[in-house]
Short mmCIF file of C-alpha atoms in Angstrom, two decimals:
data_model
loop_
_atom_site.label_atom_id
_atom_site.label_comp_id
_atom_site.label_asym_id
_atom_site.label_seq_id
_atom_site.Cartn_x
_atom_site.Cartn_y
_atom_site.Cartn_z
CA MET N 677 -27.24 -22.65 -5.93
CA ALA N 678 -24.39 -20.42 -6.27
CA GLY N 679 -21.94 -23.20 -5.58
CA LEU N 680 -23.40 -25.17 -8.25
CA SER N 681 -22.69 -22.09 -10.51
CA VAL N 682 -19.21 -21.54 -9.41
CA ALA N 683 -18.38 -25.24 -9.91
CA GLY N 684 -19.75 -24.82 -13.51
CA LEU N 685 -17.60 -21.96 -14.37
CA VAL N 686 -14.70 -23.10 -12.35
CA LEU N 687 -14.16 -26.54 -14.39
CA PRO N 688 -13.94 -25.17 -17.76
CA GLU N 689 -11.91 -21.89 -16.24
CA SER N 690 -9.26 -24.12 -14.67
CA ILE N 691 -8.89 -26.32 -18.00
CA ALA N 692 -8.35 -22.78 -19.64
CA TYR N 693 -5.98 -21.79 -17.20
CA GLY N 694 -3.96 -25.06 -17.02
CA SER N 695 -3.69 -24.66 -20.95
CA ILE N 696 -2.12 -21.15 -20.24
CA ALA N 697 0.38 -22.37 -17.68
CA GLY N 698 1.38 -24.88 -19.93
CA LEU N 699 0.52 -27.70 -17.54
CA PRO N 700 -1.94 -30.58 -17.75
CA PRO N 701 -5.67 -29.42 -16.85
CA VAL N 702 -5.49 -31.85 -13.55
CA HIS N 703 -3.05 -29.82 -12.07
CA ALA N 704 -5.34 -26.77 -12.13
CA LEU N 705 -8.29 -28.34 -11.30
CA ALA N 706 -6.46 -29.89 -8.32
CA ALA N 707 -5.50 -26.41 -7.48
CA ALA N 708 -9.14 -25.22 -7.68
CA LEU N 709 -10.14 -28.12 -4.91
CA ALA N 710 -7.59 -27.18 -2.53
CA GLY N 711 -8.17 -23.20 -3.09
CA LEU N 712 -11.99 -23.62 -2.45
CA THR N 713 -11.78 -25.91 0.51
CA VAL N 714 -8.91 -23.84 2.26
CA TYR N 715 -10.41 -20.44 1.92
CA ALA N 716 -13.91 -21.37 2.84
CA ILE N 717 -12.01 -22.33 6.06
CA ALA N 718 -9.50 -19.65 6.65
CA GLY N 719 -10.50 -16.61 4.37
CA ARG N 720 -13.09 -13.73 5.48
CA CYS N 721 -14.49 -12.36 2.38
CA GLN N 722 -18.26 -14.24 1.89
CA VAL N 723 -17.97 -14.24 -2.00
CA ALA N 724 -14.41 -14.56 -3.16
CA ILE N 725 -13.62 -17.75 -4.95
CA VAL N 726 -10.08 -18.76 -4.50
CA THR N 727 -9.00 -20.80 -7.52
CA PRO N 728 -6.60 -20.78 -10.19
CA THR N 729 -6.62 -17.32 -12.16
CA SER N 730 -5.70 -16.31 -15.98
CA ALA N 731 -3.24 -13.70 -14.67
CA SER N 732 -1.35 -15.98 -12.49
CA ALA N 733 -1.57 -18.87 -15.06
CA ALA N 734 0.28 -16.78 -17.65
CA VAL N 735 3.02 -15.51 -15.14
CA LEU N 736 3.62 -18.97 -13.90
CA ALA N 737 3.97 -19.74 -17.68
CA ALA N 738 6.59 -16.74 -17.61
CA ALA N 739 8.11 -17.85 -14.84
CA LEU N 740 8.74 -21.30 -15.93
CA ALA N 741 10.26 -19.98 -19.23
CA SER N 742 12.52 -17.78 -17.21
CA LEU N 743 14.07 -20.86 -15.24
CA GLY N 744 14.51 -22.06 -18.82
CA VAL N 745 12.57 -25.30 -18.07
CA GLY N 746 11.23 -27.60 -21.00
CA GLU N 747 10.75 -31.04 -19.43
CA PRO N 748 7.21 -31.81 -18.19
CA GLY N 749 8.73 -33.55 -14.90
CA ALA N 750 11.19 -30.46 -14.17
CA ARG N 751 8.06 -28.02 -14.94
CA LEU N 752 5.97 -29.85 -12.42
CA ALA N 753 8.63 -29.87 -9.91
CA LEU N 754 9.39 -26.11 -10.71
CA THR N 755 5.69 -25.27 -10.35
CA LEU N 756 5.56 -27.19 -6.89
CA ALA N 757 8.48 -25.24 -5.73
CA LEU N 758 7.19 -21.66 -7.08
CA VAL N 759 3.75 -22.30 -5.29
CA GLY N 760 5.10 -23.40 -2.18
CA CYS N 761 7.41 -20.34 -2.12
CA VAL N 762 4.21 -18.06 -3.04
CA GLY N 763 2.35 -19.50 0.11
CA LEU N 764 5.24 -18.85 2.28
CA LEU N 765 5.81 -15.34 1.23
CA PHE N 766 2.08 -14.75 2.00
CA VAL N 767 1.95 -16.41 5.30
CA LEU N 768 4.87 -14.60 6.43
CA ALA N 769 3.59 -11.13 5.16
CA GLY N 770 0.48 -12.03 6.74
CA LEU N 771 2.09 -12.83 10.23
CA LEU N 772 4.48 -9.65 10.11
CA ARG N 773 1.43 -7.61 9.22
CA LEU N 774 2.49 -6.33 5.98
CA GLY N 775 -0.96 -5.96 4.86
CA PHE N 776 -0.90 -2.43 5.39
CA ILE N 777 0.33 -1.98 1.89
CA ALA N 778 -2.90 -2.81 0.47
CA ALA N 779 -4.03 0.56 2.04
CA PHE N 780 -2.16 2.22 -1.07
CA VAL N 781 -4.55 0.59 -3.49
CA SER N 782 -7.61 3.31 -3.35
CA ARG N 783 -11.04 2.58 -4.11
CA PRO N 784 -10.78 4.43 -7.83
CA VAL N 785 -7.95 2.24 -8.56
CA LEU N 786 -9.87 -0.77 -7.55
CA ARG N 787 -12.62 0.29 -9.77
CA GLY N 788 -10.45 1.01 -12.54
CA PHE N 789 -8.45 -2.27 -12.07
CA ALA N 790 -11.73 -4.15 -11.87
CA PHE N 791 -13.02 -2.96 -15.23
CA GLY N 792 -9.91 -3.21 -17.10
CA LEU N 793 -9.30 -6.78 -15.77
CA ALA N 794 -12.82 -7.87 -16.72
CA ALA N 795 -12.36 -6.33 -20.27
CA SER N 796 -9.03 -7.93 -21.01
CA ILE N 797 -10.39 -11.36 -19.77
CA VAL N 798 -13.15 -11.12 -21.98
CA LEU N 799 -10.97 -9.66 -25.09
CA ARG N 800 -8.75 -13.00 -24.75
CA GLN N 801 -11.68 -15.48 -24.62
CA PHE N 802 -13.10 -13.80 -27.63
CA PHE N 803 -9.64 -13.83 -29.18
CA SER N 804 -9.63 -18.00 -28.12
CA VAL N 805 -12.84 -18.40 -29.96
CA THR N 806 -11.97 -16.84 -33.41
CA GLY N 807 -9.42 -19.28 -33.94
CA VAL N 808 -6.59 -16.96 -34.98
CA HIS N 809 -3.31 -17.23 -33.15
CA ALA N 810 -2.23 -13.94 -31.57
CA PRO N 811 1.37 -14.61 -30.19
CA SER N 812 1.99 -10.97 -29.23
CA ALA N 813 2.09 -10.45 -25.51
CA LEU N 814 0.47 -7.27 -25.18
CA LEU N 815 -3.51 -7.30 -25.60
CA ILE N 816 -3.51 -4.17 -28.13
CA ARG N 817 -1.18 -5.69 -30.68
CA GLN N 818 -3.04 -9.03 -30.05
CA LEU N 819 -6.07 -7.21 -30.84
CA GLY N 820 -4.62 -5.86 -34.01
CA GLU N 821 -3.48 -9.36 -35.12
CA VAL N 822 -7.26 -10.97 -34.46
CA VAL N 823 -8.76 -8.24 -36.66
CA ALA N 824 -6.28 -8.61 -39.47
CA GLY N 825 -7.09 -12.11 -39.59
CA ILE N 826 -10.87 -11.47 -39.86
CA ALA N 827 -11.21 -13.91 -42.84
CA ARG N 828 -9.83 -16.95 -40.63
CA TRP N 829 -12.10 -16.36 -38.07
CA ASN N 830 -14.30 -19.51 -36.91
CA VAL N 831 -17.78 -18.62 -37.71
CA ALA N 832 -19.34 -21.82 -36.31
CA ALA N 833 -17.30 -21.49 -32.91
CA LEU N 834 -18.18 -17.73 -32.51
CA ALA N 835 -21.88 -18.37 -33.44
CA ILE N 836 -21.77 -21.33 -30.46
CA ALA N 837 -20.40 -18.88 -28.38
CA ALA N 838 -22.70 -16.26 -28.97
CA LEU N 839 -25.50 -18.50 -28.40
CA ALA N 840 -24.19 -19.79 -25.05
CA LEU N 841 -23.63 -16.38 -23.96
CA SER N 842 -27.17 -15.37 -24.67
CA VAL N 843 -28.88 -18.24 -22.86
CA MET N 844 -26.86 -17.46 -19.81
CA LEU N 845 -27.72 -14.05 -19.98
CA ALA N 846 -31.49 -14.53 -20.67
CA LEU N 847 -31.37 -17.08 -17.66
CA ARG N 848 -29.96 -14.13 -14.96
CA ARG N 849 -33.43 -13.27 -14.70
CA TRP N 850 -33.92 -16.41 -12.55
CA ARG N 851 -31.17 -15.81 -9.83
CA MET N 852 -31.43 -19.09 -8.26
CA VAL N 853 -30.91 -20.90 -11.77
CA PRO N 854 -27.24 -21.91 -12.11
CA ALA N 855 -26.93 -20.73 -15.81
CA ALA N 856 -23.18 -21.89 -16.44
CA PHE N 857 -24.08 -25.37 -15.10
CA VAL N 858 -27.15 -25.26 -17.15
CA VAL N 859 -25.19 -24.43 -20.10
CA LEU N 860 -22.45 -26.88 -19.56
CA ALA N 861 -24.92 -29.90 -19.28
CA SER N 862 -26.79 -28.48 -22.51
CA THR N 863 -24.09 -28.45 -24.43
CA VAL N 864 -23.07 -32.40 -23.41
CA ALA N 865 -26.09 -33.43 -24.17
CA LEU N 866 -26.27 -31.73 -27.54
CA SER N 867 -22.68 -33.00 -28.50
CA PHE N 868 -24.46 -36.57 -28.62
CA VAL N 869 -26.68 -34.88 -31.59
CA VAL N 870 -24.26 -32.78 -33.19
CA ASP N 871 -20.79 -33.46 -34.22
CA PHE N 872 -18.88 -30.27 -33.26
CA ALA N 873 -15.57 -31.78 -34.65
CA GLN N 874 -16.97 -32.13 -38.08
CA MET N 875 -18.11 -28.35 -38.04
CA GLY N 876 -14.57 -27.72 -37.31
CA VAL N 877 -15.13 -26.52 -33.64
CA PRO N 878 -12.42 -27.31 -31.24
CA THR N 879 -13.54 -29.25 -28.41
CA ILE N 880 -11.90 -29.62 -24.65
CA GLY N 881 -10.99 -32.87 -25.33
CA ARG N 882 -9.97 -35.85 -22.89
CA ILE N 883 -8.95 -34.69 -19.37
CA ALA N 884 -6.82 -37.62 -17.51
CA LEU N 885 -7.27 -37.42 -13.71
CA ASP N 886 -3.72 -39.12 -13.40
CA ILE N 887 -1.71 -36.69 -11.41
CA ASP N 888 1.98 -37.14 -10.11
CA TRP N 889 1.84 -36.37 -6.44
CA PRO N 890 4.85 -34.19 -5.87
CA ALA N 891 7.72 -34.56 -3.77
CA LEU N 892 9.85 -31.38 -2.41
CA PRO N 893 12.40 -30.57 -5.26
CA GLN N 894 15.98 -31.29 -4.55
CA PHE N 895 17.61 -28.21 -5.53
CA GLY N 896 20.70 -26.46 -5.07
CA VAL N 897 20.82 -22.94 -3.17
CA SER N 898 21.36 -21.26 -6.54
CA GLN N 899 18.24 -22.97 -7.86
CA TRP N 900 16.33 -22.21 -4.72
CA LEU N 901 17.31 -18.62 -5.04
CA SER N 902 16.24 -18.38 -8.74
CA VAL N 903 12.84 -19.94 -7.84
CA GLY N 904 12.47 -17.51 -4.93
CA SER N 905 13.06 -14.35 -7.29
CA ALA N 906 10.94 -15.90 -9.77
CA SER N 907 8.11 -16.25 -7.29
CA LEU N 908 8.12 -12.63 -6.07
CA PRO N 909 6.37 -11.35 -9.37
CA LEU N 910 4.12 -14.07 -9.23
CA ALA N 911 3.25 -13.31 -5.50
CA MET N 912 2.49 -9.59 -6.54
CA ILE N 913 -0.06 -10.50 -9.39
CA LEU N 914 -1.65 -12.81 -6.92
CA PHE N 915 -2.05 -10.56 -4.28
CA VAL N 916 -3.16 -7.32 -6.68
CA GLU N 917 -5.83 -9.64 -8.15
CA ALA N 918 -7.09 -11.27 -5.10
CA TRP N 919 -6.70 -8.14 -2.90
CA GLY N 920 -8.44 -6.09 -5.82
CA THR N 921 -11.25 -8.90 -6.17
CA SER N 922 -11.89 -9.44 -2.48
CA ARG N 923 -12.08 -5.51 -1.40
CA THR N 924 -14.01 -4.60 -4.62
CA LEU N 925 -16.65 -7.43 -3.88
CA ALA N 926 -16.32 -6.87 0.12
CA LEU N 927 -17.11 -3.13 -0.32
CA ARG N 928 -20.38 -3.75 -2.37
CA HIS N 929 -22.10 -5.74 0.33
CA GLY N 930 -20.60 -3.41 3.25
CA GLN N 931 -18.11 -5.75 4.32
CA THR N 932 -14.60 -4.94 5.84
CA LEU N 933 -11.72 -6.98 5.52
CA ASP N 934 -8.24 -7.59 7.13
CA PRO N 935 -5.67 -7.69 4.52
CA ASN N 936 -3.32 -9.51 7.07
CA ARG N 937 -5.62 -12.24 7.41
CA GLU N 938 -6.44 -12.41 3.99
CA LEU N 939 -2.77 -12.67 3.15
CA VAL N 940 -2.56 -15.64 5.58
CA ALA N 941 -5.66 -17.52 3.88
CA LEU N 942 -4.04 -16.83 0.60
CA GLY N 943 -1.13 -18.17 1.55
CA LEU N 944 -2.43 -21.46 3.28
CA ALA N 945 -4.30 -22.16 0.02
CA ASN N 946 -1.45 -21.89 -2.04
CA LEU N 947 0.25 -24.13 0.30
CA ALA N 948 -2.36 -26.55 0.02
CA ALA N 949 -2.36 -26.55 -3.97
CA ALA N 950 1.41 -26.65 -4.05
CA SER N 951 0.90 -29.90 -1.74
CA VAL N 952 -1.61 -31.57 -4.24
CA GLY N 953 0.62 -30.41 -7.47
CA GLY N 954 -1.48 -27.59 -8.30
CA GLN N 955 -1.12 -24.33 -9.83
CA PRO N 956 -1.15 -20.98 -7.89
CA VAL N 957 -4.45 -19.90 -6.73
CA GLY N 958 -5.94 -16.67 -6.08
CA ALA N 959 -9.69 -14.79 -5.74
CA GLY N 960 -9.93 -14.71 -9.47
CA PHE N 961 -12.31 -11.84 -10.63
CA SER N 962 -14.36 -14.06 -12.87
CA ALA N 963 -15.43 -16.93 -10.48
CA SER N 964 -15.78 -14.56 -7.43
CA SER N 965 -18.21 -12.14 -9.39
CA ALA N 966 -20.05 -15.11 -10.69
CA ASN N 967 -20.48 -16.37 -6.90
CA ASP N 968 -21.65 -12.72 -6.07
CA ALA N 969 -24.08 -12.86 -9.19
CA ALA N 970 -25.68 -16.06 -8.07
CA GLY N 971 -26.52 -14.65 -4.85
CA ALA N 972 -24.02 -15.97 -2.21
CA THR N 973 -23.88 -14.63 1.26
CA SER N 974 -21.51 -16.69 2.98
CA ARG N 975 -18.21 -19.09 2.01
CA ILE N 976 -20.26 -22.03 2.25
CA ALA N 977 -20.95 -21.42 -1.64
CA GLY N 978 -17.39 -22.17 -1.97
CA SER N 979 -17.64 -25.10 0.18
CA VAL N 980 -20.54 -26.25 -1.83
CA ALA N 981 -18.41 -25.44 -4.90
CA ALA N 982 -15.72 -27.58 -4.10
CA VAL N 983 -17.93 -30.64 -3.38
CA ALA N 984 -19.83 -30.16 -6.72
CA LEU N 985 -16.45 -29.74 -8.64
CA ALA N 986 -15.30 -32.93 -7.02
CA ALA N 987 -18.34 -34.98 -8.05
CA LEU N 988 -17.84 -33.26 -11.67
CA LEU N 989 -14.13 -34.47 -11.81
CA LEU N 990 -15.37 -38.11 -10.92
CA VAL N 991 -18.20 -38.36 -13.09
CA ALA N 992 -18.61 -35.88 -15.82
CA LEU N 993 -15.00 -35.66 -17.32
CA PRO N 994 -15.32 -37.84 -20.19
CA LEU N 995 -18.82 -36.06 -21.40
CA ILE N 996 -17.17 -32.42 -20.85
CA ALA N 997 -14.40 -33.54 -23.22
CA ARG N 998 -16.95 -33.57 -25.62
CA VAL N 999 -17.76 -29.60 -24.94
CA PRO N 1000 -16.74 -27.06 -27.24
CA SER N 1001 -13.90 -24.58 -26.15
CA ALA N 1002 -16.27 -21.80 -27.45
CA VAL N 1003 -18.74 -22.48 -24.59
CA LEU N 1004 -16.00 -22.25 -22.17
CA ALA N 1005 -14.97 -19.02 -23.40
CA ALA N 1006 -18.82 -18.20 -23.07
CA ILE N 1007 -19.00 -19.13 -19.69
CA VAL N 1008 -16.12 -16.85 -18.63
CA ILE N 1009 -17.20 -13.98 -20.46
CA ALA N 1010 -21.10 -14.29 -19.05
CA ALA N 1011 -19.21 -14.35 -15.77
CA LEU N 1012 -17.74 -10.75 -16.23
CA THR N 1013 -20.58 -8.83 -18.08
CA HIS N 1014 -21.83 -7.10 -14.85
CA ALA N 1015 -18.24 -6.26 -14.10
CA LEU N 1016 -18.10 -4.24 -17.01
CA ASP N 1017 -20.79 -1.65 -15.63
CA PRO N 1018 -19.33 1.67 -16.21
CA ARG N 1019 -21.41 3.57 -13.97
CA PRO N 1020 -18.80 3.07 -10.93
CA LEU N 1021 -16.60 5.08 -13.20
CA LEU N 1022 -18.85 7.63 -14.35
CA ARG N 1023 -19.84 8.33 -10.85
CA LEU N 1024 -16.18 9.45 -10.27
CA TRP N 1025 -16.34 11.92 -13.24
CA GLN N 1026 -19.69 13.14 -11.72
CA LEU N 1027 -17.84 13.99 -8.51
CA GLY N 1028 -14.38 15.25 -10.45
CA ARG N 1029 -12.60 13.22 -7.82
CA ASP N 1030 -9.83 10.63 -8.54
CA GLN N 1031 -11.29 9.76 -12.39
CA TRP N 1032 -7.90 9.79 -14.03
CA VAL N 1033 -6.48 7.38 -11.40
CA ALA N 1034 -9.37 5.20 -12.20
CA LEU N 1035 -9.05 5.57 -15.90
CA ALA N 1036 -5.42 4.83 -15.35
CA ALA N 1037 -6.00 1.64 -13.89
CA ALA N 1038 -8.27 0.51 -16.44
CA VAL N 1039 -5.96 1.50 -19.29
CA GLY N 1040 -2.89 0.24 -17.53
CA VAL N 1041 -4.44 -3.08 -17.34
CA LEU N 1042 -5.81 -3.16 -20.95
CA ALA N 1043 -2.31 -2.12 -21.85
CA PHE N 1044 0.20 -3.61 -19.97
CA GLY N 1045 -1.60 -6.42 -18.09
CA ALA N 1046 -3.02 -6.73 -14.62
CA LEU N 1047 0.38 -6.66 -12.60
CA TYR N 1048 2.04 -3.20 -14.49
CA GLY N 1049 -1.40 -2.06 -14.90
CA MET N 1050 -2.27 -1.91 -10.97
CA LEU N 1051 1.54 -0.66 -10.42
CA LEU N 1052 0.90 2.05 -13.08
CA ALA N 1053 -2.39 3.03 -10.89
CA VAL N 1054 -0.70 2.81 -7.31
CA SER N 1055 1.96 4.78 -8.68
CA LEU N 1056 -0.47 7.39 -9.98
CA SER N 1057 -2.10 7.38 -6.95
CA VAL N 1058 0.83 8.12 -4.55
CA LEU N 1059 1.71 10.75 -6.79
CA ALA N 1060 -1.70 12.46 -6.72
CA ILE N 1061 -1.62 12.25 -2.83
CA ALA N 1062 2.02 14.00 -2.84
CA ARG N 1063 1.04 16.58 -5.07
CA ARG N 1064 -2.27 17.40 -3.49
CA LEU N 1065 0.13 17.34 -0.16
CA SER N 1066 2.56 19.89 -1.71
CA GLU N 1067 0.52 22.35 -2.62
CA HIS N 1068 0.82 25.74 -0.74
CA ASP N 1069 -2.70 26.96 -0.91
CA ILE N 1070 -4.14 28.75 2.27
CA ASP N 1071 -7.72 30.33 3.30
CA ARG N 1072 -7.95 33.52 4.88
CA LEU N 1073 -10.32 33.40 7.34
CA GLY N 1074 -12.79 36.00 9.30
CA GLN N 1075 -15.14 36.01 12.33
CA LEU N 1076 -18.61 34.74 11.54
CA ASP N 1077 -21.46 37.01 12.90
CA GLY N 1078 -18.93 38.27 15.64
CA GLY N 1079 -18.83 34.75 17.53
CA ARG N 1080 -16.14 32.46 17.84
CA ASN N 1081 -16.12 30.58 14.46
CA TYR N 1082 -13.57 31.71 11.72
CA VAL N 1083 -14.43 30.60 8.11
CA ASP N 1084 -12.89 31.01 4.68
CA LEU N 1085 -13.60 34.28 3.23
CA ALA N 1086 -13.72 33.12 -0.34
CA ARG N 1087 -16.96 31.07 0.94
CA HIS N 1088 -18.16 33.95 3.41
CA PRO N 1089 -17.24 37.49 2.18
CA ASN N 1090 -19.48 38.78 4.90
CA ALA N 1091 -17.10 37.56 7.65
CA ARG N 1092 -15.41 40.06 9.77
CA VAL N 1093 -11.71 41.17 9.06
CA ASP N 1094 -9.31 43.01 11.18
CA PRO N 1095 -6.74 44.59 8.94
CA ALA N 1096 -4.05 44.57 11.64
CA ILE N 1097 -4.42 40.73 12.11
CA LEU N 1098 -3.98 38.20 9.33
CA VAL N 1099 -5.72 34.81 9.98
CA VAL N 1100 -4.48 32.04 7.63
CA ARG N 1101 -5.11 28.35 7.24
CA PRO N 1102 -3.11 26.18 5.20
CA ARG N 1103 -5.48 23.47 3.18
CA GLU N 1104 -3.01 20.77 3.86
CA PRO N 1105 -0.91 19.55 6.93
CA LEU N 1106 2.64 21.20 6.82
CA PHE N 1107 5.57 18.63 5.86
CA PHE N 1108 8.87 18.83 4.30
CA GLY N 1109 7.34 19.18 0.74
CA ASN N 1110 4.97 22.30 1.39
CA ALA N 1111 6.09 24.00 4.47
CA GLU N 1112 8.59 26.54 2.97
CA ALA N 1113 6.03 27.24 -0.01
CA ILE N 1114 3.26 27.72 2.52
CA MET N 1115 5.09 30.08 4.88
CA ASN N 1116 6.37 32.22 1.90
CA ALA N 1117 2.84 32.62 0.72
CA ILE N 1118 1.77 33.49 4.01
CA GLU N 1119 4.21 36.16 4.35
CA ARG N 1120 3.54 37.53 0.82
CA ALA N 1121 -0.14 37.92 2.17
CA THR N 1122 0.83 40.23 4.52
CA SER N 1123 0.66 43.90 4.30
CA ALA N 1124 2.11 47.15 5.56
CA ALA N 1125 -1.07 47.46 8.03
CA THR N 1126 -0.50 43.66 9.43
CA ARG N 1127 0.77 43.53 12.78
CA VAL N 1128 -0.02 40.03 13.68
CA VAL N 1129 -0.21 36.80 11.72
CA VAL N 1130 -2.37 33.98 13.13
CA LEU N 1131 -1.43 30.46 11.58
CA SER N 1132 -4.19 27.69 12.21
CA LEU N 1133 -2.47 24.29 12.24
CA GLU N 1134 -5.57 22.48 12.51
CA GLU N 1135 -4.41 20.16 9.62
CA SER N 1136 -1.04 19.42 11.23
CA TYR N 1137 -1.42 16.84 14.16
CA ASP N 1138 2.54 16.58 13.90
CA LEU N 1139 5.73 18.33 12.01
CA ASP N 1140 8.44 16.97 10.64
CA SER N 1141 11.82 18.54 11.32
CA SER N 1142 11.85 20.22 8.25
CA ALA N 1143 8.37 22.01 9.11
CA VAL N 1144 9.74 22.95 12.44
CA ASP N 1145 12.49 24.87 11.00
CA VAL N 1146 10.89 26.41 8.44
CA LEU N 1147 8.31 27.80 10.75
CA GLY N 1148 11.07 28.93 13.22
CA GLU N 1149 13.05 30.95 10.03
CA SER N 1150 9.52 32.60 9.25
CA ALA N 1151 8.73 33.61 12.66
CA THR N 1152 12.25 35.29 12.58
CA ARG N 1153 11.59 36.83 9.40
CA LEU N 1154 8.18 38.14 10.49
CA THR N 1155 9.83 39.55 13.92
CA ALA N 1156 12.37 41.37 11.91
CA ARG N 1157 9.50 43.25 9.94
CA GLY N 1158 7.70 44.33 13.13
CA GLN N 1159 4.98 41.36 12.97
CA ARG N 1160 4.42 38.70 15.21
CA LEU N 1161 3.21 35.08 14.24
CA ILE N 1162 1.01 33.35 16.60
CA LEU N 1163 -0.26 29.92 16.21
CA GLY N 1164 -3.90 28.38 16.75
CA ARG N 1165 -5.36 25.38 16.96
CA LEU N 1166 -2.12 23.99 18.34
CA LYS N 1167 -2.25 20.34 19.01
CA ASP N 1168 -0.31 19.02 22.04
CA PRO N 1169 2.30 17.05 19.85
CA VAL N 1170 3.12 20.03 18.03
CA ARG N 1171 3.15 22.02 20.89
CA GLU N 1172 5.65 19.71 22.86
CA LEU N 1173 7.97 19.40 19.45
CA LEU N 1174 7.99 23.26 19.35
CA ALA N 1175 8.88 23.69 23.08
CA ALA N 1176 11.66 21.28 22.90
CA ALA N 1177 13.09 22.77 19.45
CA GLY N 1178 14.78 26.02 21.26
CA GLU N 1179 14.03 29.56 20.44
CA PRO N 1180 12.12 31.01 18.49
CA LEU N 1181 9.94 27.77 18.63
CA ALA N 1182 9.60 27.62 22.07
CA THR N 1183 8.03 31.26 22.51
CA LEU N 1184 5.65 30.05 19.67
CA ALA N 1185 4.61 27.19 21.37
CA ALA N 1186 4.23 29.14 24.71
CA ASP N 1187 2.13 31.73 23.05
CA GLY N 1188 0.28 29.21 20.65
CA HIS N 1189 -3.66 28.63 21.57
CA ARG N 1190 -5.78 25.72 20.85
CA SER N 1191 -8.67 27.77 19.20
CA ILE N 1192 -8.23 30.46 16.29
CA ALA N 1193 -10.64 32.65 18.41
CA ASP N 1194 -8.29 32.76 21.60
CA ALA N 1195 -5.37 33.30 19.23
CA VAL N 1196 -7.02 36.15 17.83
CA GLU N 1197 -7.86 37.89 20.93
CA SER N 1198 -4.16 37.35 21.99
CA ALA N 1199 -3.19 39.02 18.86
CA ARG N 1200 -5.54 41.90 19.41
CA ALA N 1201 -4.08 42.78 22.65
CA SER N 1202 -0.60 42.30 21.09
CA ALA N 1203 -1.40 44.79 18.06
CA SER N 1204 -3.21 46.97 20.54
CA ARG N 1205 0.07 47.25 22.73
CA ARG N 1206 2.10 47.74 19.66
CA SER N 1207 0.06 50.56 18.29
#
């Protein structure tokens, strides 16, 4: 049932995305068959559906335009070259194990990205139904142009889209019913009774299955270089969209994914799409969400969708030509309605963590498109990490209940404190961005009564050269003031590094301790000798 639902969605979606790319719909449909089949074999996400996507279709159109192509034959040749390059880039990246880049896309970024992408696709489908042409590239400007042209809205098309959407949403209570397929079939039947063209409602129109089987383009070196540079943003948007979709849905089902394996699977799917003259393919959010909502539990649903789509292409294309484009838009919108659930974003606000990053991802996608929106959110995520790590907050520690546990005095004000010993713990690992500020803060926290400073390095598994230098300089200044620095919770890699760094760091390493309690006992002995 999930496979039938996906086929009923992918067919109209692919027709729409072919027109976005400026190619005959058959090239998008061929790519859909290739992507569904190959990913079902090579992929790992149990609900991802790899077919042409709206974002990749838009970027493909922009890439073809940037290469100055107008003649249909040349467009198809360049499409083959671009999609083939994208496939090779993905396979190469996966084999080189470059999937670690995906670790920089956090879950809040994914949630915001998914919400923003779903909202942007829904809005663009609504714009298409109104019949108002909005030439602007930015979504916000398109919205203004569509609203300004409200007098020219196609009311009949909007009514048909609303009716189709209502039916699909009502059918969701029966999970095993392929709502998109039912609506598509019902609309075909209705088209024999109602003349949609006479009502002024655009229909999908005739789709020819004629395809020019591609041959490797005979380009010169300069042309291949141009194709390679144009394929990079296309590969980026496909990776961003596919990984964002696959990982979001995988997390929903408690599934883990290997980004390197996904890169290879995505590359093979695009190479297969290129071999049949198709558009680029990726894990589209609408189709994958529809597959998930229909109850898919394995990649078998993708295989069923491929078979059902092939059968539809052989049998139903003449009938589908009678379907209003508004129904096509409603099918896409219905697939994305549950992705507009704001609760995952509201939870971040309740936690008070990463809510601004998620919001930036959602707003960025809406304002600048999928690619630049994701890049903005990832950049903000990295900046947030850098800002947190560079903070120089320290916790003063005290002895809890006379035992060996040392806790934050701000949370445990009754913990015991020795005025001659200052026990401190940086909240973040020491590195070049915060080491000097942290050590300066520690020195400022000392008083005239302080004899020994015990520094807990439990957050620092390793140190860079800047942090090592700062530790040595701080130890020298404290010694000059008649105070001593002792390290606690000292990890072996840090001890070995300090021992090899020369004095006074070698002494710090030799006098360091694995626990804070041992370091404090050593500090008390040192303080008593000094007194």
